[in-house]
CSV table of C-alpha atoms in Angstrom, one decimal:
chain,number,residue,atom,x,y,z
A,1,UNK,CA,28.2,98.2,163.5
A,2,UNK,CA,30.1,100.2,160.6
A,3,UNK,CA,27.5,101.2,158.1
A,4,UNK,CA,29.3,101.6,154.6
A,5,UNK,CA,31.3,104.9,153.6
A,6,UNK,CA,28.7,107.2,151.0
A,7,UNK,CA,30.7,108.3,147.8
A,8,UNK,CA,31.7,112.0,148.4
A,9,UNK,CA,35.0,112.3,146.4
A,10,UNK,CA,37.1,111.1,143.8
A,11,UNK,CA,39.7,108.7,144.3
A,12,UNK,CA,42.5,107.4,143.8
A,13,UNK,CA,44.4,111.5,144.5
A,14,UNK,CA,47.4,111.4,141.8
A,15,UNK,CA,50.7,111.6,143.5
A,16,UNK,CA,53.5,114.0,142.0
A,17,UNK,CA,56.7,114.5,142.2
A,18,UNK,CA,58.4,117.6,143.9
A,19,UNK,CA,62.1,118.0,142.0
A,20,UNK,CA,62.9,121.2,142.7
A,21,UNK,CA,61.2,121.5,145.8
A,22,UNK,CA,63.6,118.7,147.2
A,23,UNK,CA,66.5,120.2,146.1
A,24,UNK,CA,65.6,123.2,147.8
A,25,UNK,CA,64.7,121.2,150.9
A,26,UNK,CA,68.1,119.3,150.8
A,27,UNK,CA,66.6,115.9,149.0
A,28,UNK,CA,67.3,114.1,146.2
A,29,UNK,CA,65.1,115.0,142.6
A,30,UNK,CA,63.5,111.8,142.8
A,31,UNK,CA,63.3,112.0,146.8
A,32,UNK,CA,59.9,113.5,147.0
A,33,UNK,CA,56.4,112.9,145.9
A,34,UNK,CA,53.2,114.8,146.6
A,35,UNK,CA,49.8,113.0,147.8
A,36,UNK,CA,47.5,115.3,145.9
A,37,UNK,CA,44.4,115.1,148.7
A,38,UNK,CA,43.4,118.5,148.1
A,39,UNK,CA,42.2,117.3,144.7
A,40,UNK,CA,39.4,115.0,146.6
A,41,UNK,CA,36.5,116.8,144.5
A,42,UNK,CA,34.4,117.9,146.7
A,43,UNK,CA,33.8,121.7,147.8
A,44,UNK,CA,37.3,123.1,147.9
A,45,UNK,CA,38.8,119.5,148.3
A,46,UNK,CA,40.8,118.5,151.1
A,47,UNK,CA,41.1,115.3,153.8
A,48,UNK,CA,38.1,115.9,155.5
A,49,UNK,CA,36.1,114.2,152.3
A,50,UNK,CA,37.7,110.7,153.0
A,51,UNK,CA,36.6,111.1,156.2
A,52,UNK,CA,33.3,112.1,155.9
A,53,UNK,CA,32.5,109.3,153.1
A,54,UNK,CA,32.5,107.0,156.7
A,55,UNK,CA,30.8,109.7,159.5
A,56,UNK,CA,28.0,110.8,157.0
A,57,UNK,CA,27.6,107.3,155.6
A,58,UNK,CA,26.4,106.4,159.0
A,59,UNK,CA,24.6,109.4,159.6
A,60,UNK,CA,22.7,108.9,156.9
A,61,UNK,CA,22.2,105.1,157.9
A,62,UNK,CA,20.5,106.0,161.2
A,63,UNK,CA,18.1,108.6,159.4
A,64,UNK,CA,19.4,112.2,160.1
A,65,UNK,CA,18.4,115.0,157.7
A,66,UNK,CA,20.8,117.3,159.4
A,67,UNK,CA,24.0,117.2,160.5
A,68,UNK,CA,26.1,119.1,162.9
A,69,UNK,CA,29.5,119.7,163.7
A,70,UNK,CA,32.2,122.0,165.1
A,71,UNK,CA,35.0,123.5,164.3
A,72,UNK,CA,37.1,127.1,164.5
A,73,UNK,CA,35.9,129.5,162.7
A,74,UNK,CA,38.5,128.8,159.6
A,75,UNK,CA,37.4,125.3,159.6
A,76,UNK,CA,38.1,123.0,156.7
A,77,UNK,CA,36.4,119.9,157.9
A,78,UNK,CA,33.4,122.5,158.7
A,79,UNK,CA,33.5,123.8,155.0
A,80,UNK,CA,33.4,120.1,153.8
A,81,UNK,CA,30.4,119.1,156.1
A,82,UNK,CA,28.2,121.4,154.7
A,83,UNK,CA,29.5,120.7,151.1
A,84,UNK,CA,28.4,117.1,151.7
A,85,UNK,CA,25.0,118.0,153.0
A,86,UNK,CA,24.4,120.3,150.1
A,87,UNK,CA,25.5,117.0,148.1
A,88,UNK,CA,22.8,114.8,150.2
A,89,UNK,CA,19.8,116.9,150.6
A,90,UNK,CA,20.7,117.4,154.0
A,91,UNK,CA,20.7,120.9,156.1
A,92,UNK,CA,24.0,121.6,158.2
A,93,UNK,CA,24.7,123.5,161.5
A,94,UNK,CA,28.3,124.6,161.9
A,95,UNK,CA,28.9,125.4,165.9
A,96,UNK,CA,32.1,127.2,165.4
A,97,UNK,CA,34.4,128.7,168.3
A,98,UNK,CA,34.3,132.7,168.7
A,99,UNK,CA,32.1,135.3,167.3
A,100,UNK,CA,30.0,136.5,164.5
A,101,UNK,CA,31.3,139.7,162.1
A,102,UNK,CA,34.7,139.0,162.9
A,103,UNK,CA,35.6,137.2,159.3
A,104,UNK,CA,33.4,136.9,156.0
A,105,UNK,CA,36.0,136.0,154.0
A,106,UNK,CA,37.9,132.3,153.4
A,107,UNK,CA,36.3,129.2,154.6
A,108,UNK,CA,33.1,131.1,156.4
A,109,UNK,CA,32.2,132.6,152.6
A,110,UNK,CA,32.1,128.8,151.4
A,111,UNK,CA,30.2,128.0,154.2
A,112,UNK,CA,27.2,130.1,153.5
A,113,UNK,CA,27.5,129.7,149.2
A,114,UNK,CA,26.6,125.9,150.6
A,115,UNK,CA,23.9,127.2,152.7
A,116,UNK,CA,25.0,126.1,156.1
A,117,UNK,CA,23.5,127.8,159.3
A,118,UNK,CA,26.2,129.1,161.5
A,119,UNK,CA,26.1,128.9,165.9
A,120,UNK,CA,28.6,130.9,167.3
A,121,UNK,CA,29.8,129.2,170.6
A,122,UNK,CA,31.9,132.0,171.3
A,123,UNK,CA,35.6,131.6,173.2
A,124,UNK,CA,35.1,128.5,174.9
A,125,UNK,CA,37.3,125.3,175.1
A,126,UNK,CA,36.9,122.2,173.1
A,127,UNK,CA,34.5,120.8,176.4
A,128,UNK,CA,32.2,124.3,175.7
A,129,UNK,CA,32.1,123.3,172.2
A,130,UNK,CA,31.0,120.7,172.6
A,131,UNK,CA,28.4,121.6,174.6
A,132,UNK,CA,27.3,124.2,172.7
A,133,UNK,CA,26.8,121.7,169.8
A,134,UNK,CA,24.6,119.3,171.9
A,135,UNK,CA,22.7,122.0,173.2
A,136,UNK,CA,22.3,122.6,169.2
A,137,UNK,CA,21.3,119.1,168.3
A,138,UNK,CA,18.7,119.1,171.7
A,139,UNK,CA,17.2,122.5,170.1
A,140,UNK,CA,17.1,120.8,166.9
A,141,UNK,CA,15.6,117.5,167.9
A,142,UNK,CA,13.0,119.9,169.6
A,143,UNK,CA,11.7,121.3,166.5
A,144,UNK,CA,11.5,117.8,164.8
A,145,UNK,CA,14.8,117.0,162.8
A,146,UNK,CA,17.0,114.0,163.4
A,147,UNK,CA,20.4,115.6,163.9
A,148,UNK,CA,23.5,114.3,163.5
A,149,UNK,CA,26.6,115.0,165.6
A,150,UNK,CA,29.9,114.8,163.2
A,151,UNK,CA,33.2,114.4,165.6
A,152,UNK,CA,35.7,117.7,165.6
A,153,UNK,CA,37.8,117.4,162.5
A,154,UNK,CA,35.7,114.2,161.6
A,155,UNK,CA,38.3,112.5,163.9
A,156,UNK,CA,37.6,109.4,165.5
A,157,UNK,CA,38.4,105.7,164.3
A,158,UNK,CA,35.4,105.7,162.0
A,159,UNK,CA,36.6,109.0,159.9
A,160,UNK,CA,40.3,107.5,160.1
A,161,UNK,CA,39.0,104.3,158.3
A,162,UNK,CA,39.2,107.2,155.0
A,163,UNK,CA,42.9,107.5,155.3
A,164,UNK,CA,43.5,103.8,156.1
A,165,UNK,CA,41.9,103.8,152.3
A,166,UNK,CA,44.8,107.0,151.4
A,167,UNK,CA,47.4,105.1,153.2
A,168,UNK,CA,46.6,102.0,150.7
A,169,UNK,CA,46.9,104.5,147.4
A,170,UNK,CA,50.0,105.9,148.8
A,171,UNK,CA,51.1,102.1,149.5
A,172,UNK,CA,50.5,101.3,145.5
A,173,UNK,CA,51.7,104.7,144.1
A,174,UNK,CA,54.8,105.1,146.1
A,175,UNK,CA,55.9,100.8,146.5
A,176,UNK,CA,59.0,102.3,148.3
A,177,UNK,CA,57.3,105.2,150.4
A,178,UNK,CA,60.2,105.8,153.7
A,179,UNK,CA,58.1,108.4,155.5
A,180,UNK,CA,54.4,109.9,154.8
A,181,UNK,CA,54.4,113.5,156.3
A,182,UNK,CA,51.1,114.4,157.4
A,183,UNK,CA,49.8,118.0,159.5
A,184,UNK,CA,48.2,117.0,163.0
A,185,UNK,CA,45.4,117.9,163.5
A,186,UNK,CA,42.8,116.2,165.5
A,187,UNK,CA,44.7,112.9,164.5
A,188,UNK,CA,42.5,111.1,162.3
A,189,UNK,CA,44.1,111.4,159.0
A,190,UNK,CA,47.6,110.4,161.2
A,191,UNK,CA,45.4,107.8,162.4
A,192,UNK,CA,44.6,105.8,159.0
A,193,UNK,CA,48.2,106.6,157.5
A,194,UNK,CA,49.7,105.0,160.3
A,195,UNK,CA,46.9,102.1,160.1
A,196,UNK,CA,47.9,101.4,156.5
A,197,UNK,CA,51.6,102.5,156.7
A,198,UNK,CA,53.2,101.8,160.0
A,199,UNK,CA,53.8,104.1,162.7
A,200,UNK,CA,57.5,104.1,161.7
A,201,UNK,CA,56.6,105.0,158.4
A,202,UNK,CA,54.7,108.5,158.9
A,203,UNK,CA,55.5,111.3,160.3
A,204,UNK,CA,52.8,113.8,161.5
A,205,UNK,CA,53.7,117.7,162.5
A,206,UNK,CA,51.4,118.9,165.4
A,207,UNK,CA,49.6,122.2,164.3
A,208,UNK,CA,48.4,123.1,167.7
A,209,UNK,CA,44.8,121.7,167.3
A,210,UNK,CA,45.0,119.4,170.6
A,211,UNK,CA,47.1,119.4,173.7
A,212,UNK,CA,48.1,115.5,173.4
A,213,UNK,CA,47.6,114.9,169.2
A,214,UNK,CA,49.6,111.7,169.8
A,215,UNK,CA,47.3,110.2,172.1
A,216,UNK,CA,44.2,110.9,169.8
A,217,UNK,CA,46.2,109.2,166.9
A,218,UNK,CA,47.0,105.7,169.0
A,219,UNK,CA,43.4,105.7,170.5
A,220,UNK,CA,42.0,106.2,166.4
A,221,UNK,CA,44.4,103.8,165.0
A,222,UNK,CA,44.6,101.1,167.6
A,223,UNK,CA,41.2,99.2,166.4
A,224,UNK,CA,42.3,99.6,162.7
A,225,UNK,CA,45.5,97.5,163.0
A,226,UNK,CA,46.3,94.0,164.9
A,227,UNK,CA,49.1,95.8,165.7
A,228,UNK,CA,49.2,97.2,169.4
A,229,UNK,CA,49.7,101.1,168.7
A,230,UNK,CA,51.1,103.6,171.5
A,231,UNK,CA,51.8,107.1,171.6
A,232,UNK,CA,55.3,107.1,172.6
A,233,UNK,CA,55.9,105.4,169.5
A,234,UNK,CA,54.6,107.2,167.0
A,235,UNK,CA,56.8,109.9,164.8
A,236,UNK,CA,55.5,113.2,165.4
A,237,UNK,CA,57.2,116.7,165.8
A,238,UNK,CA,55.5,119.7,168.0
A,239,UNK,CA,58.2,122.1,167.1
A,240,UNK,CA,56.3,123.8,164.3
A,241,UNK,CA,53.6,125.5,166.3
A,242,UNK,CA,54.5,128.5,167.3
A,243,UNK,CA,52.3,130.7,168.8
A,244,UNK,CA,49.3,129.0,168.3
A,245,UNK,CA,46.9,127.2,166.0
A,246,UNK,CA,46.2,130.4,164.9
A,247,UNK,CA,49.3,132.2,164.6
A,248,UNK,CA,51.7,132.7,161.6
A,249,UNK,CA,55.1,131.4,161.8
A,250,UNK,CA,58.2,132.6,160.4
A,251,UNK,CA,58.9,128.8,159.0
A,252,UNK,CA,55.4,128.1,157.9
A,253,UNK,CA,55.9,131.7,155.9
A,254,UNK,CA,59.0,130.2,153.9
A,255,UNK,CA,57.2,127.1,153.8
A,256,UNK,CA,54.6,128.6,151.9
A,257,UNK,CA,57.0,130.4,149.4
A,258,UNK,CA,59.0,127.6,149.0
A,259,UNK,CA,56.3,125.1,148.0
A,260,UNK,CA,54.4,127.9,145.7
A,261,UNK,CA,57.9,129.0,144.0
A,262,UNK,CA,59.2,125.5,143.2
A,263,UNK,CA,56.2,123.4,142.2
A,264,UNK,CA,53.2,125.9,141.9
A,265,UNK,CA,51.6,124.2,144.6
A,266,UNK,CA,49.6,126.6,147.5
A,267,UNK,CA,49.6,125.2,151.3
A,268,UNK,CA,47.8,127.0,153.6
A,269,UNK,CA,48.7,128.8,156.9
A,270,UNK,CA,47.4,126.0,159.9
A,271,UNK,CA,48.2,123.0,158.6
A,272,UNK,CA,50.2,122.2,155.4
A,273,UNK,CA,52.3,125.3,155.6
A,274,UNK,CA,53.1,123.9,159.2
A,275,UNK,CA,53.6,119.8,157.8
A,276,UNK,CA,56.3,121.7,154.9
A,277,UNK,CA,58.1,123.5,157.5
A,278,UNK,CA,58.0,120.4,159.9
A,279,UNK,CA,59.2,118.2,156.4
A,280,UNK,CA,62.2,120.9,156.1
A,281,UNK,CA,63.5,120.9,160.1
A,282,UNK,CA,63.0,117.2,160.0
A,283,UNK,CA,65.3,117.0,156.6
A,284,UNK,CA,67.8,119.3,158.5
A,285,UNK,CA,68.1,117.0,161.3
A,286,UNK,CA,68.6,114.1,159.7
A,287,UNK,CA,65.0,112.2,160.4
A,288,UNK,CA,64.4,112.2,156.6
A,289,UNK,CA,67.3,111.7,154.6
A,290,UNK,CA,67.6,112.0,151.1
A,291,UNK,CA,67.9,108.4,149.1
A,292,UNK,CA,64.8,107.6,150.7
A,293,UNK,CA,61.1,108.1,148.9
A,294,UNK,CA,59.2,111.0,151.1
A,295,UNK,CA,55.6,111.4,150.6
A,296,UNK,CA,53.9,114.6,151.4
A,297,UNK,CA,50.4,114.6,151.9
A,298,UNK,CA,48.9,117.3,151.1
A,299,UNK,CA,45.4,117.7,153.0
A,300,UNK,CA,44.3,121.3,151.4
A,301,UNK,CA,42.9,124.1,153.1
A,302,UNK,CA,43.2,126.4,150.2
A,303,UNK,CA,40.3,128.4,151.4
A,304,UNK,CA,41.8,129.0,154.8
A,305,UNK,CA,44.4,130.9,152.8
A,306,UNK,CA,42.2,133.6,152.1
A,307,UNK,CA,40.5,133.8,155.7
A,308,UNK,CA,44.3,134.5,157.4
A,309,UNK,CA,44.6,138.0,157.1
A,310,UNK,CA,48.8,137.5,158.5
A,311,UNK,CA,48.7,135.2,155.1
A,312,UNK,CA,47.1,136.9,152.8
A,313,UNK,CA,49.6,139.9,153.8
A,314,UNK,CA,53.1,138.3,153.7
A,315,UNK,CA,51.8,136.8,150.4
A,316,UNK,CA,51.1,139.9,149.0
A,317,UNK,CA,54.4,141.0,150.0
A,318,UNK,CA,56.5,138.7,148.6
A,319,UNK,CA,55.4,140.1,145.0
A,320,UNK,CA,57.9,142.4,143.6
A,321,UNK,CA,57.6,145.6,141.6
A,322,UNK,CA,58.5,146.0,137.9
């Protein structure tokens, strides 16, 4: 049973358009439009709200008072999950991979202004993350709340129902949208986008998150659509990576320039510095070609920014003396 979504944000996100940015990127000046989704509203903004209107709305129908999640330590969708609790009345455990003391700054301050409680699973895989977080809700049940357990990233076909919803508004905003591009992440926001759009019709950039993103994305989308959905067929480019989820790239460091020079816009470091610079290769090569309506979605992670400390020092470099 799908309970209904609980109002978190504000929607429709405007779309904009990106002239100069385009011409820098090799596109036509009407070429390029941005999908505003870090202006969702709620704590920071960002696409984790659209998918927590779904995973909290049926939280809340089965009674929790406290929900729990997991995340890295930089985590956006963590950040948003304990926004929406303090929304709801509800207390928040964020299980988040590595250690205590080793960052107060970015998403982890925003955490703890909403009044989350932080468990430190330590360097563990995504199976020892999990774990730690139902060892978490066991502990919790223990002491007499009625946990929750919100999916990593909020992905799963329930959270991607959001961006089916996002796909729609880009559908009516953008009549002659070519190619969405989209970070990927744990695949649910590619998910719903490709649910709504087409799988020829987005283009996701793999930021490092999972070791098959594609195969997350058709198992999400598949029971959205009547439309069989496979992962060989979907668009999506793993060459914007790098080092790491965590690591800095030379391309997502131009990325960020680029975007914040042209159009005052600020990406962040994991996953919409890494979509930009995945939108410039993919321009380069000739997968998106200019004449045709490109629609970047921009999912946020603002606060991330200031949690990156490789970010916030090529930032700080690029400003010249007078």
């Amino acid at each position: 049973m799908t309970h209904p979504p609980v109002p978190l944000g504000t929607f429709p996100t405007p779309v904009e358009p990106a002239p100069r940015l385009a011409a820098t990127l090799g596109l036509g000046p009407e070429d390029l439009w941005v999908k505003r989704d870090d202006l969702t509203g709620l704590g920071g903004g960002g696409n984790k709200v659209r998918k927590l209107e779904w995973t909290v709305g049926a939280a809340l129908a089965e009674g929790a008072d406290t929900l729990v999640t997991t995340g890295a330590a930089q985590s956006n969708h963590a950040r948003l999950t304990a926004a929406a609790g303090a929304r709801l009345g509800l207390d928040v455990v964020l299980v988040l991979r590595g250690g205590a003391g080793a960052s107060r700054s970015g998403n982890l301050a925003l955490d703890g202004l909403f009044g989350a409680r932080l468990a430190w699973a330590g360097e563990v895989d995504q199976a020892g993350l999990d774990a730690a977080a139902a060892e978490v809700c066991d502990r919790l049940r223990a002491d007499g709340a009625r946990p929750a357990l919100i999916p990593f990233g909020g992905s799963g076909t329930l959270g991607a129902r959001g961006y089916v919803r996002c796909g729609e508004e880009v559908r009516a905003q953008v009549p002659d949208v070519r190619t969405a591009v989209v970070a990927l992440g744990s695949g649910g926001t590619m998910a719903g986008l490709v649910a709504a759009l087409g799988t020829g019709s987005v283009l996701g950039v793999d930021v490092g998150a999972l070791a098959d993103p594609a195969a997350a994305v058709a198992e999400f989308a598949a029971p959205l659509t009547a439309q069989e959905v496979t992962a060989r067929e979907l668009r999506v480019r793993r060459d914007q990576v790098g080092a790491g989820y965590a690591a800095l790239t030379g391309p997502v460091t131009e990325a960020l320039r680029l975007a914040a020079r042209t159009e005052g816009i600020v990406l962040d470091p994991t996953y919409t510095g890494r979509a930009l610079a995945g939108l410039r290769a993919a321009v380069r090569d000739g997968s998106v070609r200019p004449g045709e309506k490109t629609v970047f979605v921009h999912t946020g992670g603002l606060p991330g920014l200031f949690g990156h400390a490789q970010a916030v020092a090529a930032a700080e470099e690029g400003a010249g003396a007078y």
